């Protein structure tokens, strides 16, 4: 969805996708998982990981959920040490590294995100090394590096890898609104928005963690990999996982110097545009940096994974849904809107998140704000109205449809299941073996979570009144009340179906009508309302991981607290450092530090906050018709559901409208090239290699993905250091800029008349 950096970078949840249980950031449903499992069971089994985790002894008590029985052990060893030196050291180090790398890349054109999978992979050999070299000690080296330590390290990293949503506020307030919250306001804003959600999470344990009905299948992926490390196989052929990781990491580290430094046009290779760069239509359609990217390619892994995550861990049905939806929306509907001159589209570029006045000139928001950075209606009447591209407006409509479609889809496809499992979760007599085994450990008292919530909520009032936020006290209460109301039903939906209906658009809408003309207050309200729920469910998912792996609850509590606190400091420090040192950051002149997410977030603050939804989508607005997408999203899953019930073996049942709407709504800040290359790579790995080279795919596919991510990240940081330190950059055609554009296709960013705002 435009204007929501969580939805567009990197902040979506992980789920289980196949018999090998792999993680991805794309939302899918349990129906698709079950179908995938049924199909997979008909094929020859190749995975040693699966062979280890699927044995089920009938005369032993086990989970009533088949997927859980297949992966999660029904035994425990309470004597395993968890508060060890290597757990704390590796957890803190990896949390710092992950939060730094991901925040660093968040500012770049292609915002690569390193997932906790990388930590899960790398911490194992490091932990085993420490086991061998550190002298035996109860704290420093109590024995073999065990799975519970491994889980705690990964959990700490999982709490720190996502860039804090509040950094978006800090960035746009400093760079676009000329206000600096400083270190005090910045860190308190980040911490309070994160820890309010944590306070909620602890109170939801009886409903979302303890019951066996609340599966949280994303955790099954991680557990399968944990067990593959700590229960080694004897039938492995070829390089080990770690060795293969090293090969791929080294190869990508070296290769990335081409698209990252010496031959940067490989990132946006708009070869079709170069046939006749003076042709405006050709440039708009085939330009990849500022156009629709038809026929364009990219040889940069970061471009492929920037917004949708790695395609190597997404099931084929999801790739096809996203790919077909992308083609229909970006390559069919958007050109039709543009060249049909809908909403006077030809006055503006074909694709951008930038804003304009009615004459097609770049919008200067300072001309409509007063000294307090609030909207001045008289100034707006003189300078306005605000206009945006047909592409940007339509993606808002897609976002509206996504909100309502996920509710209808979930009710139709999973309504009975949710009700049945919710009733089961309230019956303590149905306590499964995992909950019984966890009774060996002292539980975290509820008052610990309540204290965290109260302190965070109280400090939030100081934040909104001490610093230039502009959100009144009732706004903060309302912002926190929204997730409190929605958190349990949405948590149940996610625990069963892996779908998380987002509150971002609803929160923008509510505060936009309640408090128009206040841009910073709008995005702050959205952050407290949306991220509190999002963070809460991240924490709950981690608590379920600890529940499955029999990690003492108090150990999970402390690593989650520490990981979140570390991430806030590192995120703020990294963002501040980059804004202090990178000249013209968040502009095209600072490429690759163009901040597409921040610029989209800024545009959202203007649309929803400064100008407000009444002016932008009200009866007098040309974009008023986009509100019909709420109804479209609500109704469109119904005929497909009815058809799939009548013809249950039809491919129609794999059409997933929330997935289509939710993913394509990421444009902007994503550009079409991100989608087309993601689809191409995903089809190759998840169809061709998965089908015709299944043995290799089973052994190395997910390791390859993590290695490529890591190689690009480390190489990109070193390249930044070289560029900053030497000041030298190869000035030639292959690095772009020959005609003022990065991909040597300048007219892609022009309007239909050739004017570049």
XYZ file of C-alpha atoms in Angstrom:
757
model
C 0.000 0.000 0.000
C 1.369 3.368 -0.870
C 2.589 5.213 2.129
C 3.080 2.235 4.379
C 6.676 1.290 4.725
C 5.970 -1.775 6.733
C 3.887 -3.202 3.979
C 6.500 -2.235 1.390
C 9.950 -3.012 2.782
C 10.352 -5.781 4.655
C 7.985 -6.002 7.551
C 5.619 -8.830 6.670
C 5.409 -12.084 8.562
C 6.927 -15.477 7.844
C 4.900 -18.563 6.979
C 5.213 -22.226 6.235
C 5.063 -23.109 2.595
C 6.028 -26.680 1.846
C 7.049 -29.991 3.261
C 10.456 -28.519 3.956
C 8.958 -25.680 5.982
C 10.595 -22.558 4.705
C 10.037 -18.969 5.615
C 8.751 -16.212 3.416
C 7.368 -12.765 3.893
C 4.312 -13.346 1.741
C 0.947 -14.062 3.344
C -0.779 -17.289 2.311
C -3.608 -19.316 3.765
C -3.658 -22.613 5.565
C -5.819 -24.019 2.770
C -2.962 -23.477 0.354
C -0.553 -25.029 2.816
C -2.731 -28.097 3.153
C -3.037 -28.418 -0.621
C 0.702 -28.095 -0.944
C 1.257 -30.778 1.675
C -1.173 -33.165 -0.013
C 0.543 -32.710 -3.351
C 3.970 -33.107 -1.795
C 3.077 -36.360 -0.055
C 2.457 -37.928 -3.443
C 6.037 -37.272 -4.492
C 9.240 -39.061 -3.577
C 10.724 -37.712 -0.363
C 14.128 -36.144 -0.738
C 14.566 -34.034 2.351
C 16.511 -35.425 5.251
C 15.025 -32.649 7.355
C 11.569 -33.957 6.675
C 12.593 -37.533 7.410
C 13.804 -36.381 10.797
C 10.689 -34.471 11.767
C 7.735 -36.439 10.447
C 7.944 -39.588 12.561
C 4.935 -39.861 14.859
C 4.671 -42.573 17.450
C 1.017 -43.413 17.919
C 1.288 -44.554 21.542
C 2.877 -41.286 22.681
C 0.929 -38.168 23.534
C 1.407 -35.537 20.869
C -0.139 -32.427 19.361
C -3.598 -32.853 17.800
C -2.442 -30.699 14.876
C -0.888 -32.788 12.105
C 1.502 -30.089 10.869
C 2.778 -29.568 14.419
C 3.261 -33.310 14.986
C 5.343 -33.465 11.829
C 7.867 -30.900 13.028
C 7.711 -30.176 16.763
C 9.200 -32.623 19.245
C 6.940 -33.894 22.028
C 9.901 -34.280 24.389
C 11.929 -31.834 26.421
C 15.094 -31.650 28.471
C 14.610 -28.967 31.169
C 18.278 -29.272 32.215
C 19.612 -27.644 29.034
C 21.294 -24.307 29.873
C 19.941 -21.170 28.188
C 21.457 -18.178 30.024
C 24.913 -18.699 28.566
C 27.656 -16.316 27.522
C 27.489 -17.430 23.892
C 23.713 -16.926 23.781
C 23.958 -13.357 25.083
C 27.020 -12.482 23.008
C 25.785 -13.897 19.709
C 22.268 -12.576 20.257
C 23.474 -9.037 20.938
C 26.057 -9.034 18.126
C 23.678 -10.383 15.506
C 20.893 -8.050 16.676
C 23.194 -5.063 16.233
C 24.381 -6.239 12.834
C 20.930 -7.049 11.502
C 19.319 -3.828 12.689
C 22.218 -1.786 11.276
C 22.306 -3.500 7.884
C 18.555 -3.350 7.352
C 18.288 0.274 8.454
C 21.239 1.162 6.222
C 19.598 -0.425 3.181
C 16.199 1.045 4.042
C 17.471 4.399 2.764
C 18.657 2.925 -0.536
C 16.745 2.647 -3.798
C 16.596 -1.134 -3.446
C 15.944 -1.717 0.222
C 17.374 -5.183 0.827
C 16.280 -6.803 4.088
C 18.333 -9.480 5.832
C 15.975 -11.888 7.572
C 16.579 -13.766 10.845
C 17.174 -16.821 8.664
C 20.678 -15.487 8.099
C 21.248 -15.366 11.859
C 19.757 -18.819 12.234
C 22.276 -20.129 9.707
C 25.376 -18.265 10.846
C 24.926 -18.516 14.605
C 25.081 -22.309 14.531
C 28.687 -22.734 13.296
C 29.815 -19.804 15.460
C 28.115 -21.347 18.481
C 29.731 -24.716 17.776
C 33.101 -23.008 17.416
C 32.676 -21.300 20.788
C 31.713 -24.673 22.242
C 35.107 -26.052 21.172
C 37.451 -23.137 21.928
C 36.072 -21.617 25.147
C 37.126 -23.390 28.363
C 34.346 -25.300 30.075
C 32.336 -23.164 32.459
C 28.760 -23.094 33.731
C 28.212 -19.674 32.137
C 30.825 -19.341 29.391
C 30.731 -22.900 28.023
C 28.381 -25.294 29.835
C 28.587 -27.949 27.108
C 27.262 -28.534 23.585
C 25.653 -25.567 21.852
C 21.998 -26.522 22.188
C 18.828 -25.718 20.289
C 17.347 -23.576 23.049
C 20.333 -21.234 22.920
C 19.985 -21.179 19.147
C 16.286 -20.290 19.397
C 16.965 -17.442 21.824
C 19.665 -15.968 19.576
C 17.327 -16.071 16.583
C 14.439 -14.627 18.609
C 16.549 -11.684 19.705
C 17.481 -11.074 16.073
C 13.845 -11.415 15.003
C 12.925 -8.600 17.385
C 15.563 -6.346 15.848
C 15.699 -7.062 12.133
C 12.693 -4.965 11.042
C 13.403 -1.276 10.773
C 11.352 0.638 13.295
C 8.320 2.250 11.659
C 8.869 5.366 13.758
C 12.111 6.002 11.838
C 9.869 6.983 8.920
C 8.408 9.762 11.080
C 11.833 10.916 12.254
C 13.161 10.966 8.692
C 10.360 12.890 7.003
C 10.004 15.300 9.924
C 13.677 16.204 9.670
C 14.152 16.165 5.900
C 10.770 17.302 4.604
C 9.256 19.306 7.450
C 12.409 20.882 8.905
C 11.805 19.600 12.446
C 14.278 17.474 14.379
C 13.098 15.355 17.288
C 16.701 14.828 18.352
C 17.984 11.764 20.139
C 15.626 12.020 23.096
C 12.398 12.390 21.156
C 13.523 9.936 18.508
C 14.429 7.051 20.797
C 11.345 7.501 22.991
C 9.086 7.556 19.932
C 10.692 4.359 18.633
C 10.659 2.526 21.945
C 7.104 3.457 22.937
C 5.627 2.388 19.596
C 7.405 -0.960 19.930
C 6.902 -1.719 23.623
C 3.198 -0.855 23.762
C 2.687 -3.841 21.482
C 4.881 -5.991 23.702
C 2.767 -5.127 26.717
C -0.313 -6.315 24.840
C 1.368 -9.561 23.749
C 1.785 -10.980 27.231
C -1.910 -10.632 28.014
C -2.846 -12.612 24.915
C -0.901 -15.760 25.846
C -3.944 -17.718 27.108
C -5.682 -17.153 23.781
C -2.924 -17.080 21.146
C 0.038 -19.015 22.606
C -1.075 -21.810 24.929
C -3.884 -23.409 22.862
C -2.822 -26.056 20.363
C -5.447 -24.673 17.984
C -3.365 -21.523 17.582
C -0.765 -23.068 15.284
C 1.281 -20.089 14.034
C 2.623 -22.146 11.109
C 5.391 -19.636 10.415
C 7.205 -21.086 13.414
C 7.135 -24.584 11.969
C 9.546 -23.406 9.306
C 12.096 -22.241 11.831
C 11.743 -25.322 14.009
C 12.387 -27.617 11.075
C 15.641 -25.823 10.334
C 16.639 -25.763 14.011
C 16.182 -29.513 14.249
C 18.120 -30.102 11.044
C 21.107 -28.374 12.664
C 20.889 -30.014 16.064
C 19.975 -33.492 14.854
C 22.531 -34.055 12.072
C 21.821 -36.474 9.261
C 23.937 -39.346 7.992
C 22.684 -39.522 4.402
C 23.782 -36.080 3.247
C 25.578 -35.871 -0.114
C 27.341 -32.881 -1.614
C 28.565 -29.758 0.191
C 27.171 -29.109 3.637
C 24.732 -26.246 4.165
C 27.393 -24.043 5.687
C 29.891 -24.764 2.923
C 27.289 -24.045 0.245
C 26.384 -20.850 2.077
C 30.044 -19.837 1.920
C 30.313 -20.532 -1.807
C 27.213 -18.497 -2.658
C 28.090 -15.716 -0.248
C 31.563 -15.292 -1.735
C 30.247 -15.402 -5.291
C 27.566 -12.781 -4.670
C 29.933 -10.604 -2.641
C 32.325 -10.387 -5.596
C 29.635 -10.113 -8.271
C 27.741 -7.288 -6.553
C 30.634 -4.920 -7.213
C 29.410 -4.782 -10.817
C 25.834 -3.523 -10.335
C 26.796 -1.832 -7.067
C 29.830 0.144 -8.204
C 31.492 -0.414 -11.586
C 28.504 -1.084 -13.878
C 25.485 0.305 -12.050
C 23.183 0.437 -15.038
C 22.895 -3.347 -14.647
C 20.493 -2.542 -11.815
C 18.004 -0.864 -14.166
C 18.823 -2.215 -17.617
C 16.333 -0.366 -19.853
C 17.641 -1.717 -23.147
C 14.382 -1.211 -25.082
C 14.333 2.479 -24.221
C 17.783 2.938 -25.736
C 16.460 1.961 -29.173
C 14.937 5.439 -29.438
C 15.350 7.382 -26.187
C 13.691 10.479 -27.700
C 10.354 8.643 -27.933
C 8.318 9.633 -24.861
C 5.859 6.735 -24.979
C 8.620 4.171 -25.464
C 10.542 5.680 -22.541
C 7.513 5.695 -20.260
C 6.656 2.080 -21.051
C 10.151 0.559 -21.049
C 12.145 2.789 -18.691
C 12.828 0.784 -15.554
C 13.924 3.475 -13.095
C 11.048 5.906 -13.673
C 8.773 4.010 -16.070
C 6.742 0.815 -16.251
C 9.786 -1.349 -16.989
C 8.297 -3.384 -19.836
C 11.034 -5.527 -21.432
C 13.562 -4.147 -18.941
C 15.733 -6.480 -16.868
C 17.894 -6.238 -13.794
C 21.076 -8.084 -12.927
C 20.996 -6.938 -9.310
C 19.819 -9.324 -6.590
C 18.823 -6.375 -4.402
C 16.383 -5.213 -7.073
C 14.745 -8.636 -7.126
C 14.279 -8.916 -3.364
C 13.741 -5.291 -2.326
C 10.031 -5.188 -1.576
C 8.609 -8.688 -1.915
C 11.456 -10.471 -0.196
C 13.299 -13.398 -1.683
C 11.275 -15.244 -4.353
C 13.176 -18.427 -3.523
C 11.017 -19.006 -0.458
C 7.561 -18.265 -1.866
C 5.302 -21.092 -3.105
C 4.506 -21.160 -6.795
C 0.796 -20.420 -6.376
C 1.654 -17.173 -4.564
C 4.194 -16.196 -7.212
C 1.600 -16.740 -9.948
C -1.048 -14.732 -8.063
C 1.292 -11.816 -7.569
C 2.709 -12.014 -11.098
C -0.651 -12.089 -12.863
C -2.042 -9.366 -10.611
C 0.994 -7.209 -11.282
C 0.700 -7.549 -15.071
C -3.005 -6.686 -15.051
C -2.590 -3.666 -12.795
C 0.777 -2.196 -13.807
C 1.011 -3.131 -17.476
C -2.638 -3.058 -18.543
C -4.782 -0.875 -16.268
C -2.217 1.845 -15.522
C -1.314 2.505 -19.195
C -5.039 2.556 -20.014
C -5.636 5.161 -17.300
C -2.644 7.215 -18.353
C -3.094 7.288 -22.103
C -6.859 7.631 -21.635
C -5.992 10.795 -19.690
C -8.110 9.780 -16.712
C -7.797 12.418 -13.949
C -5.712 14.489 -16.415
C -3.030 11.861 -16.036
C -0.936 13.114 -18.949
C -0.024 16.244 -17.016
C 2.081 14.060 -14.730
C 4.679 11.282 -15.097
C 3.315 7.795 -15.621
C 4.684 6.420 -12.341
C 5.903 8.214 -9.229
C 4.929 8.768 -5.614
C 5.691 12.478 -5.971
C 2.884 14.994 -5.644
C 1.927 17.853 -7.982
C -0.278 20.895 -8.299
C -3.055 21.097 -10.862
C -0.633 22.348 -13.537
C 1.674 19.361 -13.280
C 4.405 21.153 -11.335
C 6.097 19.562 -8.319
C 4.097 20.167 -5.147
C 5.704 22.508 -2.629
C 4.106 21.601 0.670
C 5.683 24.529 2.497
C 3.393 26.898 0.582
C 0.270 25.550 2.318
C 1.589 25.076 5.871
C 1.827 27.597 8.688
C 4.743 27.955 11.095
C 3.500 25.031 13.204
C 3.528 22.821 10.053
C -0.268 22.621 10.031
C -2.404 23.208 6.944
C -3.516 26.784 6.292
C -6.837 26.460 4.399
C -6.465 29.904 2.803
C -3.003 29.130 1.470
C -4.245 25.790 0.163
C -7.153 27.472 -1.609
C -4.661 29.691 -3.445
C -2.026 27.081 -4.273
C -4.062 23.859 -4.485
C -5.577 21.509 -5.268
C -3.122 18.672 -4.681
C -2.829 16.133 -7.492
C -1.084 12.769 -7.865
C -0.420 10.398 -10.724
C -3.128 8.027 -11.894
C -0.786 5.220 -10.885
C -0.456 6.480 -7.302
C -4.198 7.106 -6.931
C -5.054 3.682 -8.284
C -2.686 1.951 -5.864
C -4.631 3.586 -3.036
C -7.755 2.020 -4.471
C -5.968 -1.328 -4.553
C -5.051 -0.819 -0.910
C -8.680 -0.108 -0.006
C -9.734 -3.323 -1.743
C -7.032 -5.252 0.077
C -8.423 -4.279 3.487
C -11.936 -5.526 2.840
C -11.015 -8.492 0.644
C -8.972 -10.114 3.390
C -11.958 -9.967 5.735
C -14.293 -11.543 3.184
C -11.722 -14.103 2.074
C -10.969 -15.130 5.648
C -14.644 -15.380 6.573
C -15.506 -17.486 3.519
C -12.512 -19.796 3.387
C -11.675 -20.040 7.097
C -14.675 -18.777 9.065
C -15.826 -22.147 10.374
C -12.281 -23.193 11.150
C -11.607 -19.999 13.104
C -14.775 -20.360 15.154
C -14.093 -24.032 15.850
C -10.508 -23.454 16.916
C -11.404 -20.369 18.937
C -13.882 -22.458 20.926
C -11.236 -25.140 21.327
C -8.687 -22.605 22.575
C -10.993 -21.621 25.448
C -11.228 -25.207 26.689
C -8.286 -25.839 29.002
C -9.134 -29.541 29.015
C -7.741 -29.637 25.506
C -4.285 -28.706 26.778
C -1.737 -30.403 24.527
C 1.581 -32.035 25.358
C 3.575 -28.892 24.621
C 1.648 -26.840 27.164
C 2.050 -29.623 29.731
C 5.813 -29.745 29.165
C 6.041 -25.960 29.521
C 4.651 -26.199 33.041
C 8.152 -27.242 34.090
C 9.201 -23.591 33.744
C 8.050 -20.552 35.738
C 5.741 -18.400 33.641
C 6.246 -14.660 33.211
C 3.774 -12.880 35.523
C 1.141 -10.833 33.704
C 2.010 -7.779 35.749
C 5.410 -7.629 34.039
C 3.661 -7.034 30.727
C 1.139 -4.654 32.282
C 3.952 -2.535 33.721
C 5.662 -2.373 30.311
C 2.397 -1.282 28.698
C 1.627 1.384 31.316
C 5.142 2.835 31.271
C 5.257 2.915 27.455
C 1.779 4.412 27.211
C 2.603 7.048 29.817
C 5.859 8.057 28.128
C 3.957 8.333 24.840
C 2.056 11.320 26.246
C 5.353 13.008 27.040
C 6.505 12.369 23.468
C 3.467 13.959 21.804
C 3.529 17.040 24.068
C 7.272 17.600 24.540
C 8.185 17.375 20.854
C 6.483 18.892 17.760
C 4.056 16.076 17.031
C 0.706 17.862 17.185
C -1.305 14.815 18.268
C -3.751 15.632 21.109
C -4.189 13.388 24.145
C -7.454 11.945 22.878
C -5.733 11.055 19.604
C -3.141 8.931 21.399
C -5.815 7.153 23.444
C -7.813 6.452 20.292
C -4.695 5.244 18.468
C -3.949 2.682 21.185
C -7.602 1.708 21.574
C -7.841 0.612 17.938
C -5.289 -2.230 18.224
C -6.670 -3.204 21.638
C -10.054 -3.748 19.984
C -8.756 -5.557 16.915
C -5.741 -7.446 18.231
C -7.461 -10.645 19.378
C -9.606 -11.350 16.285
C -6.751 -10.428 13.964
C -4.367 -12.527 16.056
C -6.677 -15.526 15.724
C -6.831 -15.000 11.965
C -3.049 -14.846 11.683
C -2.446 -17.784 14.036
C -4.669 -19.990 11.882
C -4.466 -18.572 8.359
C -1.239 -16.528 8.323
C -3.165 -13.472 7.193
C -2.827 -10.210 9.073
C -5.348 -7.543 8.067
C -3.468 -4.253 8.335
C -4.801 -1.262 10.245
C -2.651 1.320 8.455
C -5.243 2.665 6.023
C -8.015 2.592 8.614
C -5.887 4.550 11.076
C -4.971 7.116 8.398
C -8.606 7.471 7.478
C -9.833 7.920 11.042
C -7.323 10.543 12.112
C -7.471 12.224 8.695
C -11.152 12.991 9.240
C -10.827 13.631 12.986
C -7.765 15.895 12.772
C -7.255 17.220 9.226
C -4.337 19.469 8.418
C -1.873 17.828 10.836
C 0.614 15.713 8.827
C 2.960 14.625 11.623
C 0.058 13.900 13.948
C -1.457 11.734 11.226
C 1.586 9.520 10.727
C 2.194 9.351 14.485
C -1.382 8.212 15.056
C -0.932 5.610 12.318
C 2.276 4.362 13.915
C 0.808 3.972 17.398
C -2.371 2.423 15.990
C -0.892 0.112 13.374
C 2.568 -0.809 14.657
C 1.354 -1.525 18.170
C -0.747 -4.347 16.731
C 1.929 -5.456 14.293
C 4.640 -5.609 16.975
C 2.294 -7.361 19.366
C 1.724 -10.183 16.906
C 5.440 -10.422 16.131
C 6.074 -10.913 19.841
C 3.222 -13.404 20.188
C 4.589 -15.424 17.275
C 7.979 -15.539 18.984
C 6.353 -16.620 22.243
C 4.726 -19.487 20.367
C 8.142 -20.419 18.953
C 9.491 -20.586 22.491
C 6.429 -22.615 23.505
C 7.080 -25.173 20.767
C 10.809 -25.431 21.497
C 10.349 -25.538 25.304
C 12.405 -22.413 25.974
C 11.828 -21.005 29.485
C 9.290 -18.142 29.154
C 11.356 -15.734 31.221
C 14.331 -16.275 28.902
C 12.107 -15.398 25.929
C 10.896 -12.308 27.779
C 14.374 -10.949 28.360
C 15.735 -11.595 24.875
C 12.670 -9.972 23.305
C 13.039 -6.917 25.521
C 16.760 -6.649 24.845
C 16.473 -7.230 21.092
C 13.786 -4.566 20.740
C 15.725 -2.036 22.820
C 18.933 -2.649 20.862
C 17.144 -2.305 17.549
C 15.679 1.060 18.509
C 19.079 2.511 19.372
C 20.820 1.078 16.310
C 18.007 2.110 13.952
C 18.076 5.682 15.211
C 21.882 5.876 15.221
C 22.116 4.530 11.670
C 19.401 6.838 10.352
C 20.933 9.869 12.064
C 24.409 9.023 10.786
C 23.211 8.689 7.202
C 21.161 11.893 7.331
C 24.205 13.710 8.755
C 26.749 12.363 6.272
C 25.031 11.651 2.941
C 24.652 14.858 0.990
C 21.201 15.456 -0.509
C 19.943 12.219 0.995
C 16.460 11.159 -0.115
C 16.851 12.898 -3.476
C 17.900 11.518 -6.849
C 21.215 13.357 -6.462
C 22.152 11.029 -3.592
C 21.646 7.770 -5.513
C 21.501 5.050 -4.258
C 20.288 6.768 -1.052
C 17.048 7.958 -2.624
C 14.769 6.765 0.221
C 11.781 5.513 -1.803
C 9.991 4.354 1.346
C 10.522 7.667 3.126
C 9.367 9.666 0.106
C 6.234 7.552 -0.183
C 5.657 7.926 3.551
C 6.029 11.694 3.161
C 3.514 11.747 0.317
C 1.103 9.803 2.522
C 1.577 12.370 5.296
C 0.585 15.108 2.854
C -2.363 13.229 1.342
C -3.870 11.914 4.585
C -2.515 14.419 7.091
C -1.844 17.843 5.626
C -4.609 17.865 3.021
C -6.819 15.151 4.491
C -9.086 12.437 3.064
C -12.071 14.795 2.846
C -10.284 16.952 0.263
C -8.426 14.086 -1.449
C -11.211 11.506 -1.678
C -14.382 13.479 -0.911
C -17.259 14.123 -3.311
C -15.461 17.055 -4.943
C -12.245 15.141 -5.572
C -11.451 13.457 -8.895
C -10.225 10.460 -6.870
C -13.546 9.931 -5.099
C -14.253 6.827 -7.196
C -11.371 5.027 -5.466
C -13.579 4.664 -2.388
C -15.653 2.128 -4.337
C -12.708 -0.242 -3.990
C -13.734 -0.842 -0.384
C -16.902 -2.440 -1.746
C -15.087 -4.140 -4.629
C -12.656 -5.804 -2.240
C -15.505 -6.892 -0.003
C -17.428 -8.571 -2.825
C -14.848 -9.878 -5.288
C -13.844 -13.032 -3.343
C -17.477 -14.234 -3.189
C -17.994 -15.482 -6.782
C -14.590 -17.199 -6.752
C -15.435 -18.916 -3.464
C -18.802 -20.071 -4.796
C -17.180 -21.415 -7.963
C -14.484 -23.248 -6.010
C -17.137 -24.875 -3.812
C -19.022 -26.081 -6.851
C -15.828 -27.220 -8.614
C -13.394 -28.027 -5.776
C -10.685 -29.367 -8.093
C -10.606 -26.238 -10.227
C -7.570 -23.954 -10.281
C -9.906 -21.132 -9.303
C -9.478 -22.089 -5.649
C -5.876 -20.890 -5.825
C -6.862 -17.315 -6.694
C -6.060 -15.290 -3.613
C -7.391 -11.751 -3.845
C -5.890 -10.426 -0.593
C -2.498 -11.586 -1.822
C -2.977 -9.908 -5.211
C -4.194 -6.630 -3.719
C -1.760 -6.622 -0.826
C 1.367 -7.199 -2.895
C 0.642 -4.957 -5.871
C -0.345 -2.197 -3.462
C 3.378 -1.922 -2.623
C 3.864 0.189 -5.752
C 5.071 2.814 -4.916
C 7.692 2.776 -3.408
C 8.337 -0.385 -5.419
C 8.610 0.026 -9.191
C 7.338 -2.478 -11.772
C 10.850 -3.822 -12.412
C 10.968 -5.091 -8.819
C 7.882 -7.184 -9.543
C 8.774 -8.476 -12.998
C 12.254 -9.626 -11.951
C 10.937 -11.099 -8.706
C 8.376 -13.072 -10.673
C 10.975 -14.304 -13.193
C 13.411 -15.457 -10.496
C 10.644 -17.073 -8.487
C 9.303 -18.982 -11.471
C 12.766 -20.324 -12.283
C 13.510 -21.554 -8.768
C 10.039 -22.518 -7.554
C 8.833 -24.140 -10.758
C 11.687 -25.180 -13.036
C 14.329 -26.105 -10.454
C 11.753 -27.357 -7.958
C 10.232 -29.606 -10.627
C 13.263 -30.812 -12.588
C 16.085 -30.574 -10.030
C 14.204 -31.388 -6.869
C 17.141 -32.903 -4.998
C 19.237 -29.765 -5.385
C 16.269 -27.552 -4.589
C 15.535 -29.424 -1.381
C 19.113 -29.214 -0.169
C 20.231 -25.763 -1.227
C 17.386 -23.490 -2.354
C 16.806 -21.648 0.919
C 20.467 -21.539 1.835
C 21.167 -19.938 -1.539
C 18.609 -17.240 -0.822
C 20.124 -16.384 2.553
C 23.662 -16.396 1.124
C 22.746 -14.046 -1.730
C 21.077 -11.651 0.725
C 24.121 -11.670 2.980
C 26.615 -11.260 0.126
C 24.783 -8.229 -1.257
C 24.449 -6.658 2.189
C 28.113 -6.939 3.151
C 29.321 -5.956 -0.300
C 26.985 -2.951 -0.366
C 28.274 -1.667 2.966
C 31.901 -1.991 1.858
C 31.112 -0.255 -1.437
C 29.541 2.590 0.518
C 32.709 2.895 2.588
C 34.908 2.879 -0.517
C 32.758 5.483 -2.265
C 32.605 7.721 0.786
C 36.279 7.374 1.607
C 37.731 7.750 -1.888
C 35.126 9.993 -3.459
C 35.807 8.187 -6.741
C 33.144 6.764 -9.004
C 33.636 5.548 -12.557
C 32.104 8.162 -14.872
C 30.966 6.296 -17.930
C 27.811 5.216 -19.741
C 27.558 2.013 -17.692
C 27.040 4.006 -14.512
C 24.185 6.035 -15.977
C 23.668 9.753 -15.760
C 24.533 10.392 -19.400
C 21.221 12.187 -19.991
C 20.454 13.116 -16.405
C 18.769 9.820 -15.547
C 20.155 6.793 -13.787
C 19.152 4.310 -16.487
C 19.935 6.611 -19.445
C 16.219 6.909 -20.168
C 15.401 10.437 -19.061
C 11.999 10.814 -20.698
C 10.584 7.956 -18.627
C 10.046 10.486 -15.829
C 8.491 13.104 -18.118
C 4.818 13.792 -18.628
C 3.109 13.242 -21.976
C 4.404 16.605 -23.217
C 8.012 15.825 -22.348
C 8.104 18.078 -19.276
C 10.086 16.779 -16.295
C 8.885 18.306 -13.039
